[in-house]
Tab-separated table of C-alpha atoms in Angstrom:
chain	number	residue	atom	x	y	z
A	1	UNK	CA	44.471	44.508	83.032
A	2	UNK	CA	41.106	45.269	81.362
A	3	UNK	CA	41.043	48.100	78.415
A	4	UNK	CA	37.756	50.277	78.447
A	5	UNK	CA	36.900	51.612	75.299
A	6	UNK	CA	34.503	53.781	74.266
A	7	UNK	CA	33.323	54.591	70.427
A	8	UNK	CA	33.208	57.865	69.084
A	9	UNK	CA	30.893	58.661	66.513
A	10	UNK	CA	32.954	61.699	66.036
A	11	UNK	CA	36.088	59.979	64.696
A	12	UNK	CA	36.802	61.011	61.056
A	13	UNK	CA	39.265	57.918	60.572
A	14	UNK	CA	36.599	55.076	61.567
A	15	UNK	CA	34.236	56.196	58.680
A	16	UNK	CA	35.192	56.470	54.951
A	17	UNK	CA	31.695	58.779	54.144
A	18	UNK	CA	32.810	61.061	57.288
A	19	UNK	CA	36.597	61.083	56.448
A	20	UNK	CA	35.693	61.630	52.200
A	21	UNK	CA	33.390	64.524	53.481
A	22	UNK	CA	35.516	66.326	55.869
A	23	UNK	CA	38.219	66.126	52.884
A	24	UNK	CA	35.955	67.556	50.661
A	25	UNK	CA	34.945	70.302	52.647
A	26	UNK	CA	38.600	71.275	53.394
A	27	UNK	CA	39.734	70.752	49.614
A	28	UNK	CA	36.641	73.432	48.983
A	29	UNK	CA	37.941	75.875	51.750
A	30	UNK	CA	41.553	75.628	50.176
A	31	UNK	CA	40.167	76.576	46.708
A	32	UNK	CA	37.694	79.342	47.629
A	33	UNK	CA	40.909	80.661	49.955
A	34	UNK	CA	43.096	80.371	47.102
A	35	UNK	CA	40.653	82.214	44.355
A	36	UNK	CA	40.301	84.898	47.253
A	37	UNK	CA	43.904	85.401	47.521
A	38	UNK	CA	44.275	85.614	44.026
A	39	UNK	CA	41.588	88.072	43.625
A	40	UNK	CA	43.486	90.038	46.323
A	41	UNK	CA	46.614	89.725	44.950
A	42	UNK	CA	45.324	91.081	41.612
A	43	UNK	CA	43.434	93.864	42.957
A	44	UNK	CA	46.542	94.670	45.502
A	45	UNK	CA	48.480	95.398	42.102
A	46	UNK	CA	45.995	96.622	39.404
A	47	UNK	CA	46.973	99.253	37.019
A	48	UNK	CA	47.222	102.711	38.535
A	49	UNK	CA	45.764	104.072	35.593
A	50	UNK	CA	46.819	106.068	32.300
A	51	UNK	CA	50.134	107.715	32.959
A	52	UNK	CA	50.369	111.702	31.822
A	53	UNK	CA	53.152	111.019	28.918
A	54	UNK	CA	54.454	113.691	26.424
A	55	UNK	CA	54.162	113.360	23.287
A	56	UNK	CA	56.043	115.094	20.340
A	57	UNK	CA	53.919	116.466	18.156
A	58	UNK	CA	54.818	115.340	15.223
A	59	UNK	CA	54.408	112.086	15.755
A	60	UNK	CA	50.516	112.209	17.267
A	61	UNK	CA	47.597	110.731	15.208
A	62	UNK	CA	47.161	113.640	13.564
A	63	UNK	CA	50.493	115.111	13.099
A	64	UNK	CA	50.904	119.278	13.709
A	65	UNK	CA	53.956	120.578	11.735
A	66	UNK	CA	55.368	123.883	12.667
């Protein structure tokens, strides 16, 4: 029984520069999706802002005393 092959140009695990490339590429998409995420993720939970606290007045920068 004969085998018929045919070669495919397009096979990534035939050619070290094609197979080091297409690593690279997705090693770059993982780290530009992971700095995105993080971005996200900080942005998702910033600080809401300054709170409305009281204060006694005594103890402000500039203390008032009845």
């Amino acid at each position: 029984m004969e085998q018929n092959t045919v070669e495919n140009k397009n096979d990534i695990t035939l050619d070290k520069v094609s197979r080091s490339r297409w690593l690279f590429y997705v090693q770059l998409f993982c780290i530009v999706m992971f700095m995105l995420g993080g971005c996200y993720n900080l942005y998702k939970h910033k600080y809401p802002g300054k709170p409305d606290v009281k204060v006694q007045e005594s103890s402000l920068y500039n203390p008032k005393y009845k």
